[in-house]
Tab-separated table of C-alpha atoms and ligand atoms in Angstrom:
chain	number	residue	atom	x	y	z
A	115	MET	CA	-4.020	-4.294	20.774
A	116	ILE	CA	-3.090	-0.981	19.163
A	117	ILE	CA	-4.931	-0.491	15.893
A	118	ILE	CA	-3.796	2.127	13.399
A	119	ASP	CA	-5.427	2.821	10.055
A	120	GLY	CA	-3.095	4.586	7.642
A	121	HIS	CA	-5.712	6.153	5.369
A	122	CYS	CA	-9.356	7.169	5.114
A	123	ASP	CA	-11.245	9.839	3.180
A	124	SER	CA	-14.031	10.309	5.736
A	125	LEU	CA	-13.187	13.991	6.170
A	126	LEU	CA	-14.682	14.611	2.737
A	127	LYS	CA	-18.071	13.364	3.909
A	128	VAL	CA	-18.469	16.135	6.488
A	129	ASN	CA	-21.083	18.673	5.367
A	130	GLN	CA	-23.802	20.975	6.779
A	131	GLU	CA	-25.918	18.020	7.905
A	132	SER	CA	-23.218	15.712	9.238
A	133	SER	CA	-20.269	15.840	11.594
A	134	LEU	CA	-17.105	13.788	11.769
A	135	TYR	CA	-18.596	12.294	14.924
A	136	ASP	CA	-21.515	10.772	13.065
A	137	LEU	CA	-21.431	10.550	9.277
A	138	GLY	CA	-24.358	8.180	9.049
A	139	GLY	CA	-24.872	4.721	7.630
A	140	ASN	CA	-23.630	5.484	4.140
A	141	SER	CA	-20.178	6.265	5.433
A	142	HIS	CA	-17.571	3.715	6.502
A	143	LEU	CA	-15.966	5.521	9.399
A	144	ASP	CA	-16.597	8.308	11.880
A	145	ILE	CA	-15.429	9.192	15.389
A	146	LYS	CA	-18.400	7.418	16.964
A	147	ARG	CA	-17.595	4.080	15.349
A	148	ALA	CA	-13.798	4.400	15.448
A	149	LEU	CA	-13.761	5.071	19.209
A	150	ASN	CA	-12.711	1.988	21.184
A	151	ARG	CA	-11.907	0.258	17.901
A	152	VAL	CA	-9.081	2.314	16.432
A	153	ASN	CA	-6.242	3.906	18.406
A	154	LEU	CA	-4.917	6.163	15.660
A	155	GLN	CA	-6.723	7.148	12.485
A	156	ILE	CA	-5.033	9.052	9.686
A	157	PHE	CA	-7.503	11.419	8.008
A	158	ALA	CA	-6.662	12.548	4.486
A	159	ALA	CA	-7.515	15.972	3.128
A	160	TYR	CA	-7.831	14.666	-0.415
A	161	ILE	CA	-7.664	17.264	-3.165
A	162	ASP	CA	-10.029	16.056	-5.843
A	163	SER	CA	-8.917	16.387	-9.472
A	164	SER	CA	-11.714	18.873	-10.184
A	165	PHE	CA	-9.862	21.436	-8.032
A	166	LYS	CA	-6.528	21.047	-9.815
A	167	PRO	CA	-4.464	22.926	-10.526
A	168	TYR	CA	-5.652	26.403	-9.583
A	169	GLN	CA	-7.980	25.646	-6.669
A	170	SER	CA	-5.703	23.094	-4.986
A	171	LEU	CA	-4.491	25.356	-2.212
A	172	HIS	CA	-7.993	26.658	-1.547
A	173	ARG	CA	-9.443	23.164	-1.400
A	174	GLY	CA	-6.624	21.847	0.776
A	175	LEU	CA	-6.948	24.710	3.264
A	176	ALA	CA	-10.729	24.331	3.393
A	177	LEU	CA	-10.401	20.637	4.287
A	178	ILE	CA	-7.715	21.363	6.885
A	179	GLU	CA	-10.119	23.876	8.437
A	180	VAL	CA	-12.958	21.316	8.459
A	181	PHE	CA	-10.662	18.860	10.241
A	182	GLN	CA	-9.571	21.407	12.849
A	183	GLN	CA	-13.154	22.551	13.503
A	184	GLU	CA	-14.371	18.972	13.890
A	185	ILE	CA	-11.630	17.901	16.284
A	186	GLU	CA	-12.205	21.057	18.339
A	187	LYS	CA	-15.905	20.224	18.534
A	188	TYR	CA	-15.135	16.734	19.838
A	189	SER	CA	-12.010	17.578	21.805
A	190	SER	CA	-13.023	15.343	24.708
A	191	LEU	CA	-13.055	12.321	22.373
A	192	VAL	CA	-10.199	12.942	19.969
A	193	LYS	CA	-6.580	13.950	20.301
A	194	PRO	CA	-4.550	15.327	17.397
A	195	VAL	CA	-1.118	13.762	16.987
A	196	LEU	CA	1.461	16.448	16.227
A	197	THR	CA	4.579	15.263	18.056
A	198	LYS	CA	6.231	12.069	19.267
A	199	LYS	CA	4.954	12.897	22.744
A	200	ASP	CA	1.340	12.825	21.546
A	201	LEU	CA	1.784	9.130	20.797
A	202	LEU	CA	2.530	8.248	24.422
A	203	THR	CA	-1.205	8.016	25.222
A	204	ILE	CA	-1.967	5.827	22.237
A	205	GLN	CA	-2.865	2.786	24.364
A	206	ASN	CA	-5.918	4.662	25.629
A	207	LYS	CA	-8.803	3.503	23.463
A	208	ASP	CA	-11.272	5.984	25.025
A	209	ILE	CA	-9.570	8.679	22.980
A	210	LEU	CA	-9.304	8.495	19.219
A	211	HIS	CA	-5.886	9.738	18.198
A	212	VAL	CA	-6.022	11.462	14.831
A	213	LEU	CA	-3.328	12.542	12.398
A	214	LEU	CA	-3.955	14.909	9.510
A	215	ALA	CA	-2.565	14.124	6.052
A	216	VAL	CA	-2.917	15.999	2.783
A	217	GLU	CA	-3.388	13.746	-0.235
A	218	GLY	CA	-1.978	15.778	-3.112
A	219	GLY	CA	1.259	17.804	-3.126
A	220	GLU	CA	-0.540	20.332	-5.361
A	221	ILE	CA	-1.434	22.141	-2.134
A	222	LEU	CA	2.104	23.565	-2.095
A	223	CYS	CA	1.658	25.277	-5.491
A	224	GLY	CA	5.347	24.655	-6.078
A	225	ASP	CA	6.308	26.910	-3.154
A	226	ILE	CA	8.430	25.306	-0.434
A	227	LEU	CA	7.391	28.027	2.040
A	228	LEU	CA	3.854	26.662	2.068
A	229	LEU	CA	5.159	23.368	3.441
A	230	ASN	CA	5.923	25.205	6.670
A	231	THR	CA	2.484	26.828	6.556
A	232	ILE	CA	0.596	23.540	6.397
A	233	PHE	CA	2.906	22.069	9.039
A	234	ARG	CA	1.902	24.954	11.339
A	235	LEU	CA	-1.741	24.168	10.562
A	236	GLY	CA	-1.266	20.643	11.921
A	237	VAL	CA	-0.541	18.576	8.810
A	238	ARG	CA	1.966	15.817	9.562
A	239	CYS	CA	1.821	13.739	6.380
A	240	ILE	CA	1.613	14.462	2.648
A	241	GLY	CA	0.801	12.096	-0.162
A	242	LEU	CA	3.265	13.627	-2.600
A	243	THR	CA	1.126	12.939	-5.669
A	244	TRP	CA	-2.255	11.578	-6.578
A	245	ASN	CA	-2.488	9.827	-9.963
A	246	GLN	CA	-1.504	12.880	-12.005
A	247	ARG	CA	1.792	14.691	-12.525
A	248	ASN	CA	2.392	17.631	-10.225
A	249	GLU	CA	5.216	19.984	-9.246
A	250	ILE	CA	6.798	17.296	-7.043
A	251	ALA	CA	6.705	14.134	-9.160
A	252	ASP	CA	4.578	11.987	-11.479
A	253	GLY	CA	1.582	10.072	-10.236
A	254	CYS	CA	0.982	6.464	-11.242
A	255	SER	CA	-1.088	7.446	-14.312
A	256	GLU	CA	1.850	9.410	-15.657
A	257	SER	CA	4.492	6.709	-15.699
A	258	ALA	CA	5.423	6.555	-19.393
A	259	THR	CA	8.087	9.267	-19.287
A	260	GLN	CA	9.635	7.732	-16.161
A	261	GLY	CA	10.306	11.033	-14.473
A	262	GLY	CA	11.382	10.849	-10.834
A	263	LEU	CA	11.281	13.709	-8.358
A	264	THR	CA	11.610	17.208	-9.785
A	265	GLU	CA	14.153	19.588	-8.283
A	266	PHE	CA	11.263	21.024	-6.274
A	267	GLY	CA	10.246	17.508	-5.258
A	268	ILE	CA	13.738	16.818	-3.888
A	269	LYS	CA	13.450	20.009	-1.814
A	270	VAL	CA	10.054	18.885	-0.499
A	271	VAL	CA	11.426	15.488	0.546
A	272	LYS	CA	14.410	17.052	2.342
A	273	GLU	CA	12.266	19.671	4.070
A	274	MET	CA	9.672	17.076	5.154
A	275	ASN	CA	12.517	15.018	6.636
A	276	LYS	CA	13.675	18.090	8.547
A	277	LEU	CA	10.243	19.126	9.822
A	278	GLY	CA	9.244	15.618	10.882
A	279	MET	CA	6.497	15.021	8.340
A	280	VAL	CA	5.591	11.590	7.006
A	281	ILE	CA	6.090	11.081	3.259
A	282	ASP	CA	3.282	9.026	1.723
A	283	LEU	CA	4.015	7.296	-1.603
A	284	ALA	CA	0.597	5.821	-2.356
A	285	HIS	CA	-0.372	6.934	-5.904
A	286	ILE	CA	3.157	7.926	-7.006
A	287	SER	CA	4.686	6.527	-10.227
A	288	PRO	CA	7.352	3.800	-9.949
A	289	ALA	CA	10.074	6.263	-11.011
A	290	GLY	CA	8.850	8.717	-8.384
A	291	PHE	CA	8.875	5.979	-5.748
A	292	TRP	CA	12.500	5.046	-6.449
A	293	SER	CA	13.562	8.649	-6.614
A	294	VAL	CA	12.075	9.414	-3.181
A	295	LEU	CA	13.789	6.382	-1.624
A	296	GLU	CA	17.059	7.674	-3.037
A	297	HIS	CA	16.650	11.095	-1.449
A	298	THR	CA	14.814	10.549	1.832
A	299	GLN	CA	16.713	10.330	5.104
A	300	SER	CA	13.643	8.944	6.903
A	301	PRO	CA	11.413	5.922	6.436
A	302	VAL	CA	8.336	6.494	4.263
A	303	MET	CA	4.837	5.095	4.156
A	304	VAL	CA	2.701	3.813	1.330
A	305	SER	CA	-0.560	4.446	3.124
A	306	HIS	CA	-2.998	2.514	0.921
A	307	ALA	CA	-1.890	0.062	-1.785
A	308	ASN	CA	-1.516	-3.674	-2.356
A	309	CYS	CA	0.738	-6.221	-4.048
A	310	HIS	CA	1.156	-6.016	-7.831
A	311	GLN	CA	2.091	-9.703	-8.046
A	312	LEU	CA	-1.394	-10.690	-6.796
A	313	CYS	CA	-3.295	-7.915	-8.568
A	314	PRO	CA	-1.516	-6.148	-11.429
A	315	HIS	CA	-2.978	-2.663	-10.896
A	316	ARG	CA	-0.882	0.466	-11.422
A	317	ARG	CA	-1.583	1.481	-7.818
A	318	ASN	CA	-0.002	-1.665	-6.378
A	319	LEU	CA	3.658	-2.247	-5.497
A	320	ASP	CA	5.823	-4.825	-7.219
A	321	ASP	CA	8.139	-7.111	-5.252
A	322	ALA	CA	11.205	-4.912	-5.689
A	323	GLN	CA	9.280	-1.929	-4.307
A	324	ILE	CA	8.053	-3.911	-1.295
A	325	LYS	CA	11.620	-5.075	-0.575
A	326	ALA	CA	12.987	-1.555	-0.908
A	327	LEU	CA	10.263	-0.180	1.360
A	328	SER	CA	11.208	-2.805	3.915
A	329	GLN	CA	14.897	-1.844	3.713
A	330	ASN	CA	13.858	1.771	4.244
A	331	HIS	CA	12.024	0.643	7.431
A	332	GLY	CA	8.860	1.983	5.852
A	333	VAL	CA	5.341	0.581	6.043
A	334	LEU	CA	2.822	-0.475	3.391
A	335	GLY	CA	-0.811	-0.066	4.449
A	336	ILE	CA	-2.714	-2.927	2.811
A	337	THR	CA	-5.915	-1.439	1.465
A	338	PHE	CA	-9.485	-2.675	1.089
A	339	VAL	CA	-10.206	-1.086	-2.315
A	340	LYS	CA	-11.744	-3.836	-4.406
A	341	ASP	CA	-9.918	-2.986	-7.638
A	342	PHE	CA	-6.548	-3.272	-5.898
A	343	LEU	CA	-7.361	-6.672	-4.360
A	344	GLY	CA	-8.321	-8.856	-7.289
A	345	GLU	CA	-10.905	-9.776	-9.907
A	346	GLY	CA	-14.579	-10.429	-9.275
A	347	GLU	CA	-16.082	-10.730	-5.817
A	348	VAL	CA	-13.544	-10.103	-3.055
A	349	GLY	CA	-13.691	-10.622	0.704
A	350	ILE	CA	-11.579	-10.498	3.843
A	351	GLU	CA	-9.622	-13.523	2.615
A	352	ASP	CA	-8.292	-11.444	-0.278
A	353	VAL	CA	-7.079	-8.733	2.111
A	354	LEU	CA	-5.361	-11.440	4.169
A	355	LYS	CA	-3.744	-12.828	1.000
A	356	HIS	CA	-2.208	-9.438	0.219
A	357	ILE	CA	-0.994	-9.082	3.812
A	358	ASP	CA	0.507	-12.579	3.631
A	359	TYR	CA	2.234	-11.856	0.358
A	360	ALA	CA	3.658	-8.506	1.477
A	361	VAL	CA	4.958	-10.185	4.651
A	362	THR	CA	6.588	-12.934	2.574
A	363	ILE	CA	8.362	-10.418	0.343
A	364	GLY	CA	9.172	-7.588	2.775
A	365	GLY	CA	8.945	-9.170	6.221
A	366	VAL	CA	6.429	-8.621	8.983
A	367	ASP	CA	7.848	-5.222	10.000
A	368	CYS	CA	6.817	-3.430	6.801
A	369	VAL	CA	3.102	-4.250	6.661
A	370	GLY	CA	0.167	-2.344	8.112
A	371	ILE	CA	-3.455	-1.465	7.362
A	372	GLY	CA	-4.646	1.441	5.171
A	373	SER	CA	-8.360	0.904	4.719
A	374	ASP	CA	-9.304	3.782	2.359
A	375	PHE	CA	-12.687	3.842	4.111
A	376	ASP	CA	-14.918	6.470	2.492
A	377	GLY	CA	-12.468	6.702	-0.401
A	378	THR	CA	-14.097	3.871	-2.330
A	379	ASP	CA	-17.582	2.540	-2.970
A	380	SER	CA	-16.466	-1.030	-3.393
A	381	LEU	CA	-15.237	-2.702	-0.222
A	382	PRO	CA	-14.667	-6.425	0.268
A	383	LYS	CA	-17.500	-8.546	1.612
A	384	GLY	CA	-17.338	-8.612	5.391
A	385	LEU	CA	-15.308	-5.392	5.686
A	386	GLU	CA	-18.153	-2.948	5.205
A	387	ASP	CA	-17.011	-0.404	7.778
A	388	VAL	CA	-14.607	0.335	10.622
A	389	THR	CA	-16.555	-1.860	13.047
A	390	LYS	CA	-15.292	-4.890	11.074
A	391	LEU	CA	-11.616	-4.030	11.296
A	392	TYR	CA	-10.987	-6.533	14.116
A	393	LEU	CA	-11.807	-9.344	11.680
A	394	ILE	CA	-8.431	-8.784	10.018
A	395	ALA	CA	-6.693	-9.613	13.305
A	396	GLU	CA	-8.930	-12.666	13.715
A	397	GLY	CA	-8.114	-13.789	10.178
A	398	LEU	CA	-4.373	-13.423	10.789
A	399	ASP	CA	-4.733	-15.446	13.969
A	400	LYS	CA	-6.480	-18.222	12.029
A	401	ARG	CA	-3.647	-18.142	9.517
A	402	GLY	CA	-1.179	-18.905	12.290
A	403	TYR	CA	0.395	-15.493	12.858
A	404	THR	CA	1.861	-14.981	16.332
A	405	GLY	CA	0.296	-12.437	18.672
A	406	GLU	CA	3.340	-10.231	18.266
A	407	ASP	CA	3.158	-10.278	14.466
A	408	ILE	CA	-0.573	-9.534	14.484
A	409	GLU	CA	0.098	-6.526	16.731
A	410	LYS	CA	2.761	-5.293	14.334
A	411	ILE	CA	0.486	-5.506	11.305
A	412	MET	CA	-2.564	-4.049	13.053
A	413	GLY	CA	-0.705	-0.988	14.355
A	414	ARG	CA	2.735	-1.427	15.907
A	415	ASN	CA	4.567	-0.960	12.599
A	416	PHE	CA	2.827	2.334	11.869
A	417	LEU	CA	3.402	3.374	15.492
A	418	ARG	CA	7.134	2.702	15.052
A	419	LEU	CA	7.133	4.754	11.828
A	420	PHE	CA	5.357	7.770	13.342
A	421	THR	CA	7.446	7.601	16.510
A	422	THR	CA	10.578	7.704	14.339
A	423	ILE	CA	9.476	10.561	12.109
A	424	LEU	CA	7.291	13.017	14.028
A	425	PRO	CA	8.950	16.045	15.647
A	426	GLU	CA	9.822	16.197	19.358
N	1860	LIG	ZN1	-5.942	7.550	-2.382
């Protein structure tokens, strides 16, 4: 089975004492543990709020450099995915395929030229906003004024479509979400979010959004962040409930996994790190999903999305 995880923040845990190969027991995911378990891992270069606005580019470039240095160091174990062709080896579990995303459109500093620069540096996905407002659109904490994409944001969407970069709408405001769907020529991803109907958090998608994402042939990565799953103690069952619900609303082709490993301190019971990921597939099996549908949710849907979007 091909397993693809649409989002993790493990790159941020790399420091002088640790490598992406082995981040130690306090982390949720590293190359060592993902090997033979995950076929393709998306690593986010997340630009923390403390760097915004003026240090965003610096921070983004520094994290891109950390990623490139780490995958060079472990080049016999990992393979960067830059083109459609790079996905042809994805069945091979002895190699961890990795795709670099930037979480925070602030990295562009409002300059469309820099989109090409980060593309050249190997970035193939951008989370257009985090929770705040930026030059592209409003994040989910900035929803009151109901602003969609800015003129610059429209340019970014069009140029990402042209370059073959994946647009990630996790964290964007509802107005921003709808505005992107209006302007994009390609499917989009929501790399890590859940269903608003089951857990009314501003980061989760309502039914209309899930349906629209499905019509766009996009994929929602159901995430393990406790606050986006439900109240009180949560476990694998709650993740399965959100998968179930998203499938009911949008169909089985629009649902995937976006763990947010190392992006949260509070994971569901039983999903403590990447070694437990297979339990999702087991849970779906117990719930009566067909083998084909389990494969779609665990990775085939994201594979279809990346195969559609990435450049030749
Ligand atoms: Zn995030």
